[in-house]
């Protein structure tokens, strides 16, 4: 019998810098999803249906998530 090698999808996760070290005003959907512990598609749904706790900015058709609003949701804003 042939053995099938399964790829562990969790091993390819990107590690982003700590949220308090972010200097840009916005982050990408994947980065925002990482900080909020959500799937990127969840954030895209929030943007599409306008029903999430954070409203993204749309820049040339791309979503940019305000880091200050992410910090408020997480409770780390000053």
MMTF fields as JSON, N, C-alpha, C and O atoms, coordinates in Angstrom:
{
  "mmtfVersion": "1.0.0",
  "mmtfProducer": "UNKNOWN",
  "numBonds": 311,
  "numAtoms": 312,
  "numGroups": 78,
  "numChains": 1,
  "numModels": 1,
  "chainsPerModel": [1],
  "groupsPerChain": [78],
  "chainIdList": ["A"],
  "bondAtomList": [4, 2, 8, 6, 12, 10, 16, 14, 20, 18, 24, 22, 28, 26, 32, 30, 36, 34, 40, 38, 44, 42, 48, 46, 52, 50, 56, 54, 60, 58, 64, 62, 68, 66, 72, 70, 76, 74, 80, 78, 84, 82, 88, 86, 92, 90, 96, 94, 100, 98, 104, 102, 108, 106, 112, 110, 116, 114, 120, 118, 124, 122, 128, 126, 132, 130, 136, 134, 140, 138, 144, 142, 148, 146, 152, 150, 156, 154, 160, 158, 164, 162, 168, 166, 172, 170, 176, 174, 180, 178, 184, 182, 188, 186, 192, 190, 196, 194, 200, 198, 204, 202, 208, 206, 212, 210, 216, 214, 220, 218, 224, 222, 228, 226, 232, 230, 236, 234, 240, 238, 244, 242, 248, 246, 252, 250, 256, 254, 260, 258, 264, 262, 268, 266, 272, 270, 276, 274, 280, 278, 284, 282, 288, 286, 292, 290, 296, 294, 300, 298, 304, 302, 308, 306],
  "bondOrderList": [1, 1, 1, 1, 1, 1, 1, 1, 1, 1, 1, 1, 1, 1, 1, 1, 1, 1, 1, 1, 1, 1, 1, 1, 1, 1, 1, 1, 1, 1, 1, 1, 1, 1, 1, 1, 1, 1, 1, 1, 1, 1, 1, 1, 1, 1, 1, 1, 1, 1, 1, 1, 1, 1, 1, 1, 1, 1, 1, 1, 1, 1, 1, 1, 1, 1, 1, 1, 1, 1, 1, 1, 1, 1, 1, 1, 1],
  "groupList": [{"groupName": "UNK", "atomNameList": ["N", "CA", "C", "O"], "elementList": ["N", "C", "C", "O"], "formalChargeList": [0, 0, 0, 0], "bondAtomList": [1, 0, 2, 1, 3, 2], "bondOrderList": [1, 1, 2], "singleLetterCode": "X", "chemCompType": "L-PEPTIDE LINKING"}],
  "groupTypeList": [0, 0, 0, 0, 0, 0, 0, 0, 0, 0, 0, 0, 0, 0, 0, 0, 0, 0, 0, 0, 0, 0, 0, 0, 0, 0, 0, 0, 0, 0, 0, 0, 0, 0, 0, 0, 0, 0, 0, 0, 0, 0, 0, 0, 0, 0, 0, 0, 0, 0, 0, 0, 0, 0, 0, 0, 0, 0, 0, 0, 0, 0, 0, 0, 0, 0, 0, 0, 0, 0, 0, 0, 0, 0, 0, 0, 0, 0],
  "groupIdList": [1, 2, 3, 4, 5, 6, 7, 8, 9, 10, 11, 12, 13, 14, 15, 16, 17, 18, 19, 20, 21, 22, 23, 24, 25, 26, 27, 28, 29, 30, 31, 32, 33, 34, 35, 36, 37, 38, 39, 40, 41, 42, 43, 44, 45, 46, 47, 48, 49, 50, 51, 52, 53, 54, 55, 56, 57, 58, 59, 60, 61, 62, 63, 64, 65, 66, 67, 68, 69, 70, 71, 72, 73, 74, 75, 76, 77, 78],
  "secStructList": [7, 7, 7, 7, 7, 7, 7, 7, 4, 4, 4, 4, 7, 7, 7, 7, 7, 7, 4, 4, 4, 7, 7, 1, 1, 3, 3, 7, 2, 2, 2, 2, 2, 2, 2, 2, 6, 1, 7, 2, 2, 2, 2, 2, 2, 2, 2, 2, 2, 6, 7, 1, 1, 1, 7, 7, 3, 3, 3, 6, 6, 3, 3, 3, 3, 3, 2, 2, 2, 2, 2, 2, 2, 2, 6, 7, 7, 7],
  "xCoordList": [0.828, 0.0, 0.871, 1.934, 0.418, 1.127, 0.719, -0.461, 1.7, 1.416, 1.24, 1.953, 0.299, 0.037, 0.608, 0.303, 1.431, 1.985, 1.031, 0.701, 0.601, -0.297, 0.515, 1.452, 0.153, 0.836, 0.119, -1.103, 0.874, 0.312, 0.146, 1.132, -1.103, -1.356, -0.959, -0.67, -0.942, -0.608, 0.875, 1.264, 1.702, 3.137, 3.542, 4.653, 2.658, 3.006, 2.398, 2.342, 1.947, 1.371, 2.447, 3.6, 2.044, 2.95, 2.863, 1.771, 3.995, 4.022, 4.171, 5.155, 3.187, 3.201, 3.786, 3.79, 4.281, 4.832, 3.738, 2.552, 4.145, 3.2, 2.392, 2.92, 1.13, 0.224, 0.672, 0.399, 1.342, 1.787, 3.005, 3.379, 3.627, 4.789, 4.422, 5.299, 3.158, 2.707, 2.724, 2.172, 3.36, 3.431, 2.555, 2.251, 2.145, 1.29, -0.15, -0.553, -0.923, -2.296, -3.255, -4.285, -2.92, -3.792, -2.975, -1.761, -3.673, -3.037, -3.896, -5.05, -3.323, -4.034, -5.1, -5.139, -5.952, -7.007, -6.421, -6.889, -5.405, -4.806, -4.151, -4.236, -3.506, -2.859, -3.908, -3.745, -4.967, -6.039, -6.701, -7.027, -6.897, -7.494, -6.602, -7.099, -5.297, -4.352, -4.511, -4.594, -4.553, -4.661, -6.009, -6.083, -7.067, -8.404, -8.744, -9.825, -7.822, -8.018, -9.265, -10.076, -9.398, -10.506, -9.943, -8.771, -10.787, -10.421, -10.502, -11.348, -9.639, -9.664, -11.002, -11.442, -11.65, -12.947, -14.006, -14.937, -13.876, -14.807, -14.716, -15.738, -13.502, -13.332, -13.851, -14.417, -13.666, -14.201, -15.728, -16.337, -16.343, -17.8, -18.233, -19.232, -17.494, -17.803, -17.807, -18.686, -16.819, -16.707, -17.841, -18.406, -18.166, -19.191, -20.582, -21.332, -20.916, -22.256, -22.336, -23.406, -21.217, -21.161, -21.769, -22.569, -21.369, -21.962, -20.93, -21.277, -19.696, -18.661, -18.353, -18.858, -17.533, -17.174, -16.188, -15.988, -15.572, -14.587, -14.972, -15.35, -14.874, -15.155, -13.829, -13.072, -13.546, -12.284, -12.355, -13.434, -11.198, -11.093, -10.851, -10.157, -11.42, -11.22, -10.261, -10.545, -9.125, -8.096, -7.828, -7.261, -8.238, -8.081, -8.612, -7.973, -9.769, -10.401, -9.886, -10.352, -8.948, -8.408, -8.909, -9.228, -8.968, -9.416, -8.217, -7.233, -8.307, -7.267, -7.954, -8.879, -7.494, -8.133, -7.394, -6.204, -8.079, -7.439, -6.932, -7.693, -5.666, -5.047, -5.599, -5.682, -5.978, -6.53, -7.874, -8.168, -8.692, -9.964, -9.752, -10.502, -8.739, -8.418, -8.005, -8.407, -7.199, -6.761, -7.942, -7.965, -8.914, -10.099, -10.879, -11.305, -11.067, -11.794, -11.073, -11.708, -9.751, -8.965, -8.796, -8.377, -9.12, -8.994, -7.582, -7.239, -6.754, -5.377, -5.154, -4.027, -6.214, -6.077, -5.922, -6.476, -5.167, -4.927, -6.067, -6.057],
  "yCoordList": [-1.188, 0.0, 1.25, 1.285, 2.236, 3.512, 4.358, 4.448, 4.972, 5.87, 7.284, 7.719, 7.972, 9.35, 10.268, 10.125, 11.2, 12.183, 13.365, 13.996, 13.651, 14.779, 16.001, 15.909, 17.116, 18.369, 19.019, 19.163, 19.405, 20.091, 21.566, 22.287, 22.01, 23.389, 24.397, 25.552, 23.979, 24.925, 25.259, 26.259, 24.454, 24.716, 25.872, 26.388, 26.284, 27.351, 28.698, 29.612, 28.833, 30.1, 31.175, 30.905, 32.382, 33.52, 34.112, 34.278, 34.423, 35.089, 36.586, 37.048, 37.328, 38.782, 39.395, 38.752, 40.632, 41.278, 41.538, 41.559, 41.733, 42.016, 43.252, 44.19, 43.255, 44.33, 45.705, 46.713, 45.759, 47.051, 47.596, 48.751, 46.792, 47.242, 47.706, 48.114, 47.651, 48.07, 49.593, 50.268, 50.132, 51.584, 52.091, 53.283, 51.231, 51.666, 51.816, 51.126, 52.705, 52.93, 51.785, 51.634, 50.977, 49.866, 48.605, 48.657, 47.465, 46.181, 45.436, 45.793, 44.408, 43.609, 42.748, 42.631, 42.156, 41.285, 40.094, 39.745, 39.463, 38.294, 38.659, 37.902, 39.807, 40.233, 40.589, 40.24, 41.271, 41.604, 40.332, 40.239, 39.359, 38.088, 37.383, 36.766, 37.47, 36.867, 37.482, 36.762, 38.816, 39.495, 39.232, 39.128, 39.125, 38.918, 37.444, 37.107, 36.576, 35.128, 34.683, 33.908, 35.178, 34.845, 34.42, 34.641, 33.818, 33.452, 34.712, 35.575, 34.816, 35.97, 36.131, 37.252, 35.021, 35.08, 35.703, 36.346, 35.522, 36.148, 37.663, 38.35, 38.184, 39.629, 40.13, 41.221, 39.353, 39.747, 39.802, 40.679, 38.863, 38.89, 40.122, 40.753, 40.473, 41.686, 42.892, 43.75, 42.948, 44.081, 44.073, 45.119, 42.901, 42.779, 43.113, 43.866, 42.55, 42.724, 43.871, 44.158, 44.516, 45.669, 45.344, 46.111, 44.177, 43.743, 43.348, 42.685, 43.736, 43.365, 44.481, 45.595, 44.193, 45.207, 46.247, 47.29, 45.964, 46.872, 47.128, 46.207, 48.374, 48.725, 48.992, 49.871, 48.241, 48.449, 49.653, 50.119, 50.133, 51.15, 50.412, 49.397, 50.924, 50.31, 51.194, 52.36, 50.611, 51.347, 50.607, 49.514, 51.205, 50.593, 49.164, 48.273, 48.952, 47.64, 46.664, 45.527, 47.088, 46.215, 46.696, 47.87, 45.757, 46.091, 46.41, 45.67, 47.505, 47.904, 48.085, 48.886, 47.335, 47.31, 48.242, 48.046, 49.252, 50.216, 49.54, 48.881, 49.708, 49.053, 49.609, 48.881, 50.893, 51.452, 50.818, 50.63, 50.486, 49.819, 48.37, 47.854, 47.721, 46.352, 46.352, 45.477, 47.343, 47.44, 47.675, 47.136, 48.466, 48.707, 47.411, 47.104, 46.656, 45.385, 44.418, 43.692, 44.414, 43.508, 44.024, 43.279, 45.288, 45.862, 46.271, 46.339, 46.546, 46.97, 48.441, 48.929, 49.155, 50.573, 51.39, 51.052, 52.455, 53.327, 54.31, 55.131],
  "zCoordList": [0.0, 0.0, 0.0, 0.62, -0.681, -0.702, 0.491, 0.832, 1.116, 2.226, 1.69, 0.785, 2.255, 1.856, 2.929, 4.113, 2.503, 3.433, 3.531, 2.527, 4.726, 4.947, 5.344, 6.136, 4.798, 5.109, 6.279, 6.268, 7.272, 8.424, 8.07, 7.915, 7.943, 7.544, 8.619, 8.305, 9.864, 10.926, 10.959, 11.563, 10.33, 10.364, 9.456, 9.575, 8.551, 7.622, 8.025, 7.203, 9.264, 9.705, 9.785, 10.119, 9.474, 9.537, 10.939, 11.483, 11.509, 12.807, 12.583, 12.004, 13.046, 12.918, 14.188, 15.238, 14.105, 15.304, 16.34, 16.012, 17.577, 18.652, 18.288, 17.691, 18.643, 18.232, 18.731, 18.079, 19.854, 20.384, 19.649, 19.854, 18.805, 18.039, 16.632, 15.871, 16.282, 14.956, 14.883, 15.752, 13.843, 13.68, 12.539, 12.492, 11.631, 10.53, 11.029, 11.966, 10.414, 10.885, 10.561, 11.218, 9.547, 9.165, 8.923, 8.727, 8.941, 8.646, 7.631, 7.395, 7.042, 6.046, 6.714, 7.939, 5.91, 6.429, 7.16, 8.244, 6.589, 7.233, 8.562, 9.529, 8.606, 9.841, 10.9, 12.069, 10.508, 11.449, 11.973, 13.156, 11.095, 11.511, 12.521, 13.463, 12.335, 13.271, 14.661, 15.656, 14.727, 16.015, 16.689, 17.913, 15.892, 16.445, 16.64, 17.123, 16.265, 16.382, 15.62, 16.127, 14.411, 13.527, 12.181, 11.879, 11.396, 10.038, 9.17, 9.405, 8.184, 7.291, 6.591, 6.338, 6.279, 5.612, 6.523, 6.037, 7.816, 8.763, 8.657, 8.646, 8.58, 8.453, 7.111, 7.033, 6.069, 4.762, 4.803, 4.192, 5.523, 5.689, 6.474, 6.129, 7.524, 8.281, 7.345, 7.425, 6.462, 5.543, 4.519, 4.2, 4.015, 2.976, 3.514, 2.892, 4.667, 5.229, 6.234, 6.772, 6.481, 7.383, 8.747, 9.283, 9.307, 10.57, 11.626, 12.603, 11.45, 12.408, 13.387, 13.242, 14.377, 15.364, 14.834, 15.457, 13.688, 13.097, 11.648, 10.924, 11.235, 9.841, 9.134, 9.546, 8.077, 7.367, 6.433, 6.068, 6.065, 5.025, 3.716, 3.681, 2.666, 1.352, 0.563, 0.287, 0.21, -0.515, -1.817, -1.814, -2.926, -4.253, -4.289, -4.848, -3.7, -3.715, -2.671, -2.603, -1.871, -0.815, 0.54, 0.727, 1.476, 2.822, 3.701, 3.72, 4.419, 5.371, 6.72, 6.854, 7.714, 9.026, 9.988, 10.236, 10.534, 11.438, 12.712, 13.421, 12.987, 14.135, 15.446, 16.435, 15.468, 16.707, 17.064, 18.244, 16.065, 16.329, 16.769, 17.598, 16.218, 16.637, 18.105, 18.872, 18.488, 19.885, 20.828, 21.935, 20.402, 21.231, 21.424, 22.538, 20.357, 20.447, 21.379, 22.144, 21.311, 22.154, 23.581, 24.467, 23.802, 25.138, 25.497, 26.677, 24.498, 24.769, 24.426, 24.515, 24.033, 23.696, 24.97, 26.016, 24.862, 26.024, 26.174, 27.091]
}
